[in-house]
Structure formats: structure tokens, C-alpha cells
Amino acid sequence: MNELLQAVLNSDEKSALQQLIVLLIASGKQYLLRNEILQFFADYCNNYQKPAYFYYSSSVGKLIHYTHEIILSEGDAWFVIRPKIASQEVWRLNADLSKCELMSLQAFLDVSDRLINRYQPHILEIDLAPFYQDSPSIDDPRNIGQGLAFLNHYLCNQLLNDPQHWLELLFQALRRVQYDGKQLLIGDRISSGRQFATQIKAAIKFLSNRPANEPFEKFHFHLQDLGLEPGWGNTAVRVSETLSLLDRLLDSPQPAILEAFVARVPAVFRVVLISIHGWVGQEDVMGRDETLGQVAYVLEQARSLENELREEITLAGLDVLGIQPHVVILTRLIPNCEGTSCGLRLEKVEDTENAWILRVPFAEFNPEITNNWISKFEIWPYLESFTNDAEKELLAVFKCRPNLIIGNYSDGNLVASLLSNRLKVTQCNIAHSLEKPKYLFSNLYWHNLEEQYHFSAQFTADLISMNAADFIITSSYQEIVGTPEGLGQYESYKFFTMPQLYHVVDGIDLFSPKFNLVPPGVNQKIFFPYTQKEDRDFHQGKQINDLLFHCQDQQILGKLADSNKRPIFAVATLSSIKNLAGLAECFGQSQELRQRCNLILLTSKLHPIEATNPAEAKEIQRLHDIINQYHLHNHIRWLGMRLASGEIGEAYRLIADRQGIYIHFALFESFGRSILEAMISGLPTFATQFGGALEIIESKEDSFIINPTDLAGTAKKILHFLDECENYPHHWSEISEWMSQRILNKYNWSSHSSQLLLLAKMFSFWNFVAPENNVARDRYMESLFHLIFKPRAETILEQHLHKHN
């Protein structure tokens, strides 16, 4: 960046930069983000009649496009420049641009605090960098999120460089594999790695003379004589293949061989999925609005993991020993459960043999609160006592420790980190969505937002859990490090200030192999292409069709003047982030869209009085106001009712029957399950450019990627697609088929589960062979928990007690 800055300051473009900074100062703003900066620069280029190339191609244009934040303070301009993904620099330019200086992050955080008059000298600095210094690190930002592939290469190189040492470590790791005290894979007759390698070759030779499909039970005594216990396979050919993979790995270490071998090792039998605040039930009680997607994710993941584990156990030949997988979804028990199953301690997950929902109540403190559902923003005071009680319950249910703990969202991840530290179990984190990047300046103005959101506790919990985790899975690359145009969710934790609380100067190593991209799947029993007529329920379809287009109900707004127009469909909760009101305004402002299409909205509520919080009530009212403003009652159907998953699946297909389209109009979306559901159903889908949808759709020329802040531009894209459909009769069907196949091929639960289990095994092995820094890291996390998080949580508890006394 220094070269680019000098190119500006040592050329005629210096005056342009000065003029732009003067323009920024004149605006009265002191803190500007990238979109505002670009808008000011565009206005400057227009006002000063700069040639077209100047905006993008001039040195100052390039500098501005790399700049993500600007602070104007005491005559200086502080530029936060992001020359490439996952890399940021802070430069200070003085008033006359005679001096340009690379600044420390600490200095930038100080000036940020001064900006809002909350500067505090000698503030606590959180720096996690030392815990990653000696760990393997990814070099190329393009490979961030591919931690498993990196680790496979790294370990194979270690095997090549010091084969005897790593043979011994591999032997020791495999000898630790057991189930309920029963030794698997390697018995006591083998005492060293060298002997183990010899016995592998002997076993392969022995198996070469056995019938391929001979069951393991027929020859297991012979393998026991060689020191090999059950777990290598269920037939002679399976055992031989597994041992041959290992033999090849020892002779010629290659990442593909390592991955294939580890995938066959039966090392995971008991899994805990933690999802605490979400009103976790099945079908009719699948989450509240703020957690519906998370609960559906966890239930489908539990089913898929149990299936994958059962197949692994069978192929390893362990089912004949009575070994079976055990999956537990850990959540909270809610006494005032409104007639749902959320008051049951134990509930079997439907369509599974041994997956369960285990509910543990919050310690009482104040029953008026703890007996009821608690929002994700208010849950923090109850998590430590919940962890204590959950630990006892889990050990009682499993009758031993689990092999893997998976946290979901900030609260579940914090509990996962506490449990995994105590039980010494591999921990996986899944954020789904991090609140910090969703709320602009949420860290800088945390004092003002504390009463409503309690971000001081949440952001601290995030720092603890994401660093304590053995590995983190994300649904998209951008979730980690964003795009060239914007920061990733995890990247936003790299450095930030919580004025008068602490400064984070290095909050997470984005190049750590702990980050792995493992997108979820779709429940294909519920969501499948509209063309699969034989799998559709005709009677259900008739009822849902009537709801979508015709019948009148107190929970339905709008009566279509012409129900045969092409439908535009959207399914979302009513929040400002999901932005359904913005979609209605886009539709209302475009006369041509209204002439050619109807807008069909599916939410869970219709009236402000039904809202659970003021923000939701405000968004519902905003949507009503827009409908009235643009007189949309004859062009819109707004269903404010909770439909079952199967009914929503059929709704997508009914829209596809009419060659409709789906629009996801969120201002930000970490991933977007409804995008997967719509696409697999065969709906051409337009989705927001802000978030993970970019990676789901990956369309040529971004034809289906929209900017929800550009209403006219969005309408133009939709109308262009409609014109293509009318000009080329097969266009809609071709796009429909392409989108459906993309989800079927790339986003499926089987692939997700196999990859997740492979990660669990690999990182468990990594923790075994390189555990040193983890101990120091965990101690640091404990300090953050006890010295920062707990006092913040106790403050929230005092507020709760005060409100209800």
C-alpha cells in the first residue's frame, strides 16, 4: 500500500485526494465506511468532471476502492486500507498530505475511542496472536476455509521428513481408539510403531487368500494373533483395503491417501449438538422466528450424522459387537412450553434410531424469567450453571464422555467450549450468523446498545469460543473473510474496540487451518424439484394453492386482481435485516413489475400486535405502510401464518408450477437456507449480494445477484429475466433445472456429515500430536471468561432480577 499512497502523494492526483478529504470534512461525518466513501468519491468525480477512467483506474481511485474505513480526527485522516482479503493496514495522513505514516492497530483503536469521547488510557488489550505463532498456517488467502486439505498436506510432509517419529505418533493415536473400554484397531500384542508396520503387511498377505466378502467374524481370531482388533472393516476385502491404505500412507504419504484412510477410522460414536436458545422441538415447534433456520439445521444435521455414523460403524464391522451411534441435541427445557414438547426432558428425533433431544432447565434464579423462553440477546447469565447441569446430564445419558461436541450460534458455542475444556473432547463451532457485523458500529457504540442487545457479553463469548474451538465449520468462504468489497464475519473480529472495556488487537487467526468450509444440505424428503410429481401430495397442494392465491383469512392480506400473473415469492421472518418491506417497495415502485407479476410473501405474522419485540412490530407496520402507499392490495398476498415444513416445500413447488421466481432481499445473509430450498424446488432465485448467497448461486455475469439497496436496479434485473423467458420459451426451464441440479450436487447432508466427521477425526489426531499451545490458549480463554464475560453476564442477571421484583 505504501507504493500506491506514494504514487498519489507524489503526483498531480494529490490535489484530488485533498479535495476529496475536504469534501468528507464538509459533510460533518467523522467516521465513514466503504459504501459512503465510494459514494463521496463518485460525487467528487462527477462534480469535478473527472474522466470516466478516473473513478476506477487512477491511483487515487484504486486507493479509495481499497479503503474500508476513514476516521477524520484533529486535522488528520486515518485510512483503514484492505489491500487484499484478510489483510488490513492503517495509515494516517496529515492535513496538507505532507506526511503519510503507517500506524499501529492500537493507535487506531485509541483514535476510534476518542471519536466518541470514550478514550481510556491503559485499556485491556486482547491479543491472541501468540497462540498461533508456532502453528501451521495457510499462506494463500484463496485457501482460507480449506483447513483439512492444508492439514493433510502438512502431515504428509511431516511423515516424509521424519517417518519413524510420525509412525510412532500414528501408532499411539490409533491405539487410543476404543469403545466403552473395549480396545479397537490395535491390541496389546503390538508395542511399537515399527512392529505395527510389520504386522500390517502380514495381515494384508493373510487377507489376500480369503474370499472377498467373507465376514470379519470368520477370520478375526487370525487378525487378533497379529495384534489387530475389530474396526478395520466388516469383510475381508474391506479390511484389506483399509490396511492397504495405511500401508501405502506409511510408504508414500499422500494427502488423498491420508484422507481416505482417516475416513475409515471408527473414532466417533457419540456426538453432542448444542443449540440452546432456540425453542428446539420438531415440526410444529421448530424454533422461534429468530432461530427457525438454526433449529431446522440442527435437526437435519442430527439425522444425517446418525446415518453417516451408522454406515461407518457397519463398514468397520462394529455393528455385530452391538456398537451403535448416539447423537444428542442439547438444549434448554422450558417449563412454560405452551403445550409443546419443549418441556420434555428427553425426546427422540424423528426418523432416527438413536438421536435424541436432551433438554436441561436453567437454574431458577427468577422463575418468572427462567421458566419461559429467553431471547438470544438475554440468555448469557444462565449459561455457566446450564453447563454445570448439562455436563452431569450428558454423562448420565451417554454413560461416558462424548467423542465430539458441536456448538451452534454464540451461546451454544460458549457452552461447547466450556464442556469440551472440562471433558477434554474435540470441539467444533458453527456460528450460523455472527451479530457483530450485522449491526453497524455495534462494537463502537456498545454502551448505547447494551440494554437491548448486551453485545459486551456476546462479543466476548464469540472471542472465547472461536479461539477455544478445535475447528470451525462455515457455510461459505465469505463468512470467514468476505469478498474484496467487504469484510467477512470472522474477519470483523480481527481487531476492534469495545470502548472503556477492552481493545482487541488480534482476535482470530484467519489463516488457521481450523476454518473449514462445510456447507449444509437440504432435507430432500421435504424440498425437492417441482417436476417430481409422483412425490407430491395432490390434496395438500390444493390446500396450499388456495392459501397462496385465493382464500380469504384474517391472517392473509391482499386479494389478487389477476391470480394468473407470474408470482414473485419470498419467505422470511419480519426483521429489518430480512428486508421484506424493501422488497415490497421495490415491487411497488416498478409499474412494469406490478403489471406482469404478483408478489407473494410468506411470514409467520401479519399484525404488529403479534410481534415479540418493538423492532419486529416496527418492521410489520413498515410493510403495511408500503402496501398502502403503493396501493398493492390487488397485487400482493401476504400470508402471516406458520406453515409446517412440508407445506412450505409444496408452496415453493406451486410457485414453480406457475413459472414464478424467488427473491431473497435481505440486507445481509450469512448463508440463506431458504435460497437452497427455493433453488432445489426449481425456482429461479434472485438473492442479495451481501453475504453467502454469492457462493450458492454463482451465476454468470451475476444475473441473479441483486443489491437490495438499489430498488430500480433490482427491478431491472428481474424484468430482464422475464423478457428472456418470453423471448426464449425454454429459458425459465433451463434456469430452473440448472439451479435445482446445483443444490442437488453441491449442498447435500451426506457430504456435509462425512466431511464433518473427517474433520473431527483429523483435528482429534492433531490435538494428540501437537497439544502444547492449546493448554496456554485454554488458560487465556478461561481468564477472559471469568474476568470479562462473567461480570457482564452478572450485570444482565441483576437487570433481570430488578425487572421482575
Short mmCIF file of N, CA, C and O in Angstrom, two decimals, residues 159-244:
data_model
loop_
_atom_site.label_atom_id
_atom_site.label_comp_id
_atom_site.label_asym_id
_atom_site.label_seq_id
_atom_site.Cartn_x
_atom_site.Cartn_y
_atom_site.Cartn_z
N LEU A 159 5.39 -36.73 7.73
CA LEU A 159 5.66 -38.17 7.61
C LEU A 159 6.87 -38.43 6.72
O LEU A 159 7.68 -39.31 7.00
N LEU A 160 6.98 -37.65 5.65
CA LEU A 160 8.11 -37.81 4.75
C LEU A 160 9.43 -37.39 5.40
O LEU A 160 10.46 -38.04 5.24
N ASN A 161 9.37 -36.30 6.15
CA ASN A 161 10.60 -35.75 6.73
C ASN A 161 11.12 -36.55 7.92
O ASN A 161 12.32 -36.62 8.15
N ASP A 162 10.20 -37.13 8.69
CA ASP A 162 10.63 -37.89 9.89
C ASP A 162 9.71 -39.10 10.04
O ASP A 162 8.87 -39.16 10.95
N PRO A 163 9.84 -40.08 9.15
CA PRO A 163 8.87 -41.18 9.10
C PRO A 163 8.79 -42.00 10.38
O PRO A 163 7.69 -42.39 10.79
N GLN A 164 9.91 -42.27 11.04
CA GLN A 164 9.87 -43.10 12.24
C GLN A 164 9.14 -42.41 13.39
O GLN A 164 8.34 -43.03 14.10
N HIS A 165 9.41 -41.12 13.55
CA HIS A 165 8.75 -40.36 14.62
C HIS A 165 7.24 -40.33 14.40
O HIS A 165 6.46 -40.57 15.32
N TRP A 166 6.82 -40.04 13.15
CA TRP A 166 5.39 -39.92 12.87
C TRP A 166 4.72 -41.28 12.79
O TRP A 166 3.52 -41.40 13.08
N LEU A 167 5.45 -42.31 12.46
CA LEU A 167 4.89 -43.67 12.54
C LEU A 167 4.53 -43.99 13.98
O LEU A 167 3.46 -44.54 14.26
N GLU A 168 5.41 -43.62 14.89
CA GLU A 168 5.15 -43.89 16.31
C GLU A 168 3.95 -43.09 16.80
O GLU A 168 3.11 -43.60 17.54
N LEU A 169 3.86 -41.82 16.38
CA LEU A 169 2.72 -41.00 16.79
C LEU A 169 1.41 -41.56 16.23
O LEU A 169 0.39 -41.59 16.93
N LEU A 170 1.43 -41.98 14.97
CA LEU A 170 0.23 -42.56 14.36
C LEU A 170 -0.18 -43.83 15.08
O LEU A 170 -1.37 -44.06 15.36
N PHE A 171 0.80 -44.64 15.42
CA PHE A 171 0.53 -45.88 16.17
C PHE A 171 -0.11 -45.55 17.52
O PHE A 171 -1.11 -46.17 17.91
N GLN A 172 0.46 -44.58 18.23
CA GLN A 172 -0.08 -44.22 19.54
C GLN A 172 -1.50 -43.68 19.42
O GLN A 172 -2.37 -43.98 20.26
N ALA A 173 -1.75 -42.90 18.38
CA ALA A 173 -3.10 -42.34 18.20
C ALA A 173 -4.12 -43.43 17.90
O ALA A 173 -5.22 -43.44 18.47
N LEU A 174 -3.77 -44.38 17.04
CA LEU A 174 -4.70 -45.46 16.71
C LEU A 174 -4.92 -46.39 17.88
O LEU A 174 -6.00 -46.97 18.05
N ARG A 175 -3.90 -46.55 18.72
CA ARG A 175 -4.05 -47.43 19.89
C ARG A 175 -5.00 -46.84 20.93
O ARG A 175 -5.51 -47.56 21.78
N ARG A 176 -5.26 -45.53 20.83
CA ARG A 176 -6.17 -44.89 21.78
C ARG A 176 -7.64 -45.11 21.42
O ARG A 176 -8.53 -44.81 22.20
N VAL A 177 -7.89 -45.61 20.21
CA VAL A 177 -9.28 -45.77 19.77
C VAL A 177 -9.92 -46.94 20.51
O VAL A 177 -9.42 -48.07 20.49
N GLN A 178 -11.02 -46.66 21.20
CA GLN A 178 -11.73 -47.69 21.94
C GLN A 178 -13.21 -47.32 22.07
O GLN A 178 -13.60 -46.19 21.77
N TYR A 179 -13.99 -48.26 22.49
CA TYR A 179 -15.42 -48.01 22.72
C TYR A 179 -15.81 -48.67 24.02
O TYR A 179 -15.69 -49.90 24.16
N ASP A 180 -16.26 -47.89 24.99
CA ASP A 180 -16.65 -48.39 26.32
C ASP A 180 -15.57 -49.29 26.93
O ASP A 180 -15.87 -50.36 27.47
N GLY A 181 -14.34 -48.88 26.78
CA GLY A 181 -13.24 -49.63 27.37
C GLY A 181 -12.75 -50.79 26.53
O GLY A 181 -11.72 -51.40 26.87
N LYS A 182 -13.46 -51.10 25.44
CA LYS A 182 -13.03 -52.19 24.57
C LYS A 182 -12.07 -51.65 23.52
O LYS A 182 -12.36 -50.70 22.81
N GLN A 183 -10.91 -52.27 23.44
CA GLN A 183 -9.88 -51.83 22.51
C GLN A 183 -10.30 -52.11 21.06
O GLN A 183 -10.77 -53.21 20.75
N LEU A 184 -10.14 -51.13 20.21
CA LEU A 184 -10.40 -51.29 18.78
C LEU A 184 -9.10 -51.09 18.01
O LEU A 184 -8.15 -50.49 18.50
N LEU A 185 -9.05 -51.61 16.83
CA LEU A 185 -7.95 -51.45 15.86
C LEU A 185 -6.65 -52.14 16.28
O LEU A 185 -6.15 -53.03 15.59
N ILE A 186 -6.06 -51.74 17.41
CA ILE A 186 -4.75 -52.28 17.81
C ILE A 186 -4.82 -52.85 19.22
O ILE A 186 -5.30 -52.18 20.14
N GLY A 187 -4.36 -54.07 19.38
CA GLY A 187 -4.37 -54.74 20.67
C GLY A 187 -3.04 -54.62 21.41
O GLY A 187 -2.08 -54.01 20.93
N ASP A 188 -2.96 -55.26 22.56
CA ASP A 188 -1.76 -55.17 23.42
C ASP A 188 -0.57 -55.94 22.86
O ASP A 188 0.55 -55.77 23.34
N ARG A 189 -0.81 -56.78 21.89
CA ARG A 189 0.31 -57.58 21.35
C ARG A 189 1.28 -56.76 20.51
O ARG A 189 2.38 -57.21 20.22
N ILE A 190 0.83 -55.58 20.11
CA ILE A 190 1.71 -54.68 19.34
C ILE A 190 2.17 -53.57 20.27
O ILE A 190 1.36 -52.89 20.89
N SER A 191 3.46 -53.38 20.38
CA SER A 191 4.00 -52.44 21.37
C SER A 191 4.74 -51.25 20.76
O SER A 191 5.20 -50.38 21.49
N SER A 192 4.90 -51.21 19.44
CA SER A 192 5.63 -50.10 18.83
C SER A 192 5.14 -49.85 17.41
O SER A 192 4.52 -50.72 16.79
N GLY A 193 5.46 -48.67 16.92
CA GLY A 193 5.09 -48.33 15.54
C GLY A 193 5.77 -49.22 14.53
O GLY A 193 5.18 -49.63 13.53
N ARG A 194 7.03 -49.53 14.79
CA ARG A 194 7.77 -50.38 13.86
C ARG A 194 7.12 -51.76 13.76
O ARG A 194 6.94 -52.32 12.67
N GLN A 195 6.75 -52.34 14.92
CA GLN A 195 6.09 -53.65 14.92
C GLN A 195 4.73 -53.56 14.22
O GLN A 195 4.33 -54.47 13.50
N PHE A 196 4.03 -52.46 14.46
CA PHE A 196 2.73 -52.23 13.85
C PHE A 196 2.83 -52.27 12.32
O PHE A 196 2.04 -52.94 11.64
N ALA A 197 3.84 -51.57 11.76
CA ALA A 197 4.03 -51.55 10.31
C ALA A 197 4.27 -52.95 9.77
O ALA A 197 3.77 -53.32 8.69
N THR A 198 5.02 -53.74 10.51
CA THR A 198 5.31 -55.11 10.08
C THR A 198 4.04 -55.96 10.08
O THR A 198 3.79 -56.73 9.14
N GLN A 199 3.23 -55.80 11.12
CA GLN A 199 2.01 -56.61 11.24
C GLN A 199 0.96 -56.23 10.19
O GLN A 199 0.16 -57.07 9.79
N ILE A 200 0.98 -54.99 9.78
CA ILE A 200 0.05 -54.58 8.72
C ILE A 200 0.32 -55.37 7.45
O ILE A 200 -0.60 -55.91 6.81
N LYS A 201 1.59 -55.46 7.09
CA LYS A 201 1.95 -56.20 5.87
C LYS A 201 1.59 -57.67 6.01
O LYS A 201 1.10 -58.30 5.05
N ALA A 202 1.79 -58.25 7.20
CA ALA A 202 1.45 -59.65 7.43
C ALA A 202 -0.06 -59.87 7.29
O ALA A 202 -0.52 -60.87 6.72
N ALA A 203 -0.83 -58.92 7.80
CA ALA A 203 -2.29 -59.03 7.73
C ALA A 203 -2.78 -58.92 6.28
O ALA A 203 -3.68 -59.66 5.85
N ILE A 204 -2.18 -58.03 5.51
CA ILE A 204 -2.57 -57.88 4.10
C ILE A 204 -2.28 -59.17 3.34
O ILE A 204 -3.09 -59.62 2.52
N LYS A 205 -1.15 -59.78 3.60
CA LYS A 205 -0.80 -61.05 2.94
C LYS A 205 -1.79 -62.14 3.32
O LYS A 205 -2.26 -62.91 2.46
N PHE A 206 -2.14 -62.21 4.62
CA PHE A 206 -3.11 -63.21 5.08
C PHE A 206 -4.46 -63.03 4.39
O PHE A 206 -5.07 -63.99 3.92
N LEU A 207 -4.91 -61.76 4.29
CA LEU A 207 -6.24 -61.48 3.72
C LEU A 207 -6.30 -61.71 2.22
O LEU A 207 -7.38 -61.93 1.67
N SER A 208 -5.17 -61.70 1.56
CA SER A 208 -5.15 -61.90 0.10
C SER A 208 -5.65 -63.29 -0.28
O SER A 208 -6.06 -63.51 -1.42
N ASN A 209 -5.63 -64.20 0.66
CA ASN A 209 -6.08 -65.56 0.39
C ASN A 209 -7.50 -65.84 0.87
O ASN A 209 -7.97 -66.98 0.79
N ARG A 210 -8.17 -64.82 1.41
CA ARG A 210 -9.53 -65.02 1.92
C ARG A 210 -10.55 -64.58 0.86
O ARG A 210 -10.27 -63.70 0.03
N PRO A 211 -11.73 -65.16 0.86
CA PRO A 211 -12.81 -64.71 -0.05
C PRO A 211 -13.14 -63.24 0.24
O PRO A 211 -13.22 -62.84 1.41
N ALA A 212 -13.34 -62.46 -0.81
CA ALA A 212 -13.52 -61.00 -0.66
C ALA A 212 -14.64 -60.65 0.31
O ALA A 212 -14.48 -59.75 1.14
N ASN A 213 -15.76 -61.33 0.22
CA ASN A 213 -16.93 -60.96 1.04
C ASN A 213 -17.04 -61.76 2.33
O ASN A 213 -18.09 -61.77 2.98
N GLU A 214 -15.99 -62.45 2.70
CA GLU A 214 -16.02 -63.22 3.95
C GLU A 214 -16.18 -62.26 5.14
O GLU A 214 -15.43 -61.30 5.28
N PRO A 215 -17.18 -62.51 6.01
CA PRO A 215 -17.40 -61.61 7.15
C PRO A 215 -16.20 -61.58 8.10
O PRO A 215 -15.50 -62.58 8.25
N PHE A 216 -16.02 -60.45 8.74
CA PHE A 216 -14.90 -60.27 9.65
C PHE A 216 -14.89 -61.31 10.77
O PHE A 216 -13.83 -61.78 11.19
N GLU A 217 -16.08 -61.70 11.23
CA GLU A 217 -16.15 -62.65 12.36
C GLU A 217 -15.46 -63.97 12.04
O GLU A 217 -14.97 -64.67 12.94
N LYS A 218 -15.41 -64.31 10.75
CA LYS A 218 -14.85 -65.61 10.36
C LYS A 218 -13.32 -65.66 10.51
O LYS A 218 -12.75 -66.73 10.64
N PHE A 219 -12.68 -64.50 10.46
CA PHE A 219 -11.21 -64.52 10.49
C PHE A 219 -10.62 -63.58 11.55
O PHE A 219 -9.41 -63.36 11.58
N HIS A 220 -11.46 -63.08 12.45
CA HIS A 220 -10.94 -62.06 13.36
C HIS A 220 -9.93 -62.63 14.36
O HIS A 220 -9.04 -61.93 14.83
N PHE A 221 -10.04 -63.94 14.66
CA PHE A 221 -9.06 -64.55 15.58
C PHE A 221 -7.66 -64.54 14.97
O PHE A 221 -6.67 -64.35 15.66
N HIS A 222 -7.60 -64.74 13.66
CA HIS A 222 -6.30 -64.71 12.99
C HIS A 222 -5.67 -63.32 13.07
O HIS A 222 -4.46 -63.17 13.29
N LEU A 223 -6.54 -62.28 12.89
CA LEU A 223 -6.02 -60.91 12.99
C LEU A 223 -5.62 -60.57 14.42
O LEU A 223 -4.64 -59.85 14.65
N GLN A 224 -6.39 -61.12 15.38
CA GLN A 224 -6.03 -60.88 16.79
C GLN A 224 -4.65 -61.44 17.11
O GLN A 224 -3.89 -60.85 17.87
N ASP A 225 -4.34 -62.58 16.50
CA ASP A 225 -3.00 -63.16 16.71
C ASP A 225 -1.91 -62.22 16.21
O ASP A 225 -0.78 -62.22 16.73
N LEU A 226 -2.26 -61.40 15.21
CA LEU A 226 -1.30 -60.42 14.68
C LEU A 226 -1.33 -59.11 15.47
O LEU A 226 -0.56 -58.19 15.19
N GLY A 227 -2.25 -59.00 16.43
CA GLY A 227 -2.36 -57.79 17.25
C GLY A 227 -3.38 -56.80 16.76
O GLY A 227 -3.43 -55.67 17.24
N LEU A 228 -4.22 -57.21 15.79
CA LEU A 228 -5.21 -56.30 15.23
C LEU A 228 -6.60 -56.63 15.78
O LEU A 228 -7.05 -57.77 15.70
N GLU A 229 -7.28 -55.61 16.29
CA GLU A 229 -8.61 -55.77 16.89
C GLU A 229 -9.68 -55.33 15.90
O GLU A 229 -9.38 -54.81 14.82
N PRO A 230 -10.97 -55.51 16.23
CA PRO A 230 -12.06 -55.09 15.33
C PRO A 230 -12.00 -53.60 15.01
O PRO A 230 -11.48 -52.80 15.79
N GLY A 231 -12.57 -53.24 13.86
CA GLY A 231 -12.67 -51.85 13.47
C GLY A 231 -12.06 -51.55 12.11
O GLY A 231 -12.26 -50.47 11.56
N TRP A 232 -11.34 -52.53 11.55
CA TRP A 232 -10.69 -52.31 10.25
C TRP A 232 -11.65 -52.51 9.08
O TRP A 232 -11.42 -51.98 7.98
N GLY A 233 -12.71 -53.26 9.29
CA GLY A 233 -13.66 -53.50 8.20
C GLY A 233 -14.60 -54.63 8.53
O GLY A 233 -14.38 -55.39 9.48
N ASN A 234 -15.66 -54.75 7.74
CA ASN A 234 -16.67 -55.78 8.00
C ASN A 234 -16.50 -57.01 7.13
O ASN A 234 -17.13 -58.04 7.37
N THR A 235 -15.66 -56.93 6.10
CA THR A 235 -15.39 -58.08 5.24
C THR A 235 -13.89 -58.14 4.95
O THR A 235 -13.15 -57.18 5.20
N ALA A 236 -13.47 -59.24 4.40
CA ALA A 236 -12.04 -59.41 4.10
C ALA A 236 -11.54 -58.32 3.16
O ALA A 236 -10.46 -57.76 3.35
N VAL A 237 -12.33 -58.02 2.14
CA VAL A 237 -11.87 -57.02 1.18
C VAL A 237 -11.84 -55.63 1.80
O VAL A 237 -10.93 -54.83 1.53
N ARG A 238 -12.81 -55.32 2.67
CA ARG A 238 -12.83 -54.01 3.32
C ARG A 238 -11.62 -53.85 4.26
O ARG A 238 -10.96 -52.81 4.28
N VAL A 239 -11.35 -54.88 5.06
CA VAL A 239 -10.20 -54.84 5.97
C VAL A 239 -8.91 -54.69 5.16
O VAL A 239 -8.03 -53.90 5.50
N SER A 240 -8.81 -55.46 4.08
CA SER A 240 -7.61 -55.42 3.26
C SER A 240 -7.41 -54.04 2.64
O SER A 240 -6.30 -53.50 2.62
N GLU A 241 -8.50 -53.43 2.17
CA GLU A 241 -8.42 -52.08 1.59
C GLU A 241 -7.96 -51.06 2.64
O GLU A 241 -7.11 -50.21 2.35
N THR A 242 -8.52 -51.14 3.84
CA THR A 242 -8.17 -50.19 4.90
C THR A 242 -6.69 -50.32 5.28
O THR A 242 -5.97 -49.33 5.40
N LEU A 243 -6.25 -51.56 5.48
CA LEU A 243 -4.85 -51.80 5.84
C LEU A 243 -3.91 -51.41 4.70
O LEU A 243 -2.82 -50.89 4.94
N SER A 244 -4.35 -51.64 3.48
CA SER A 244 -3.51 -51.26 2.33
C SER A 244 -3.37 -49.74 2.23
O SER A 244 -2.29 -49.23 1.87
#
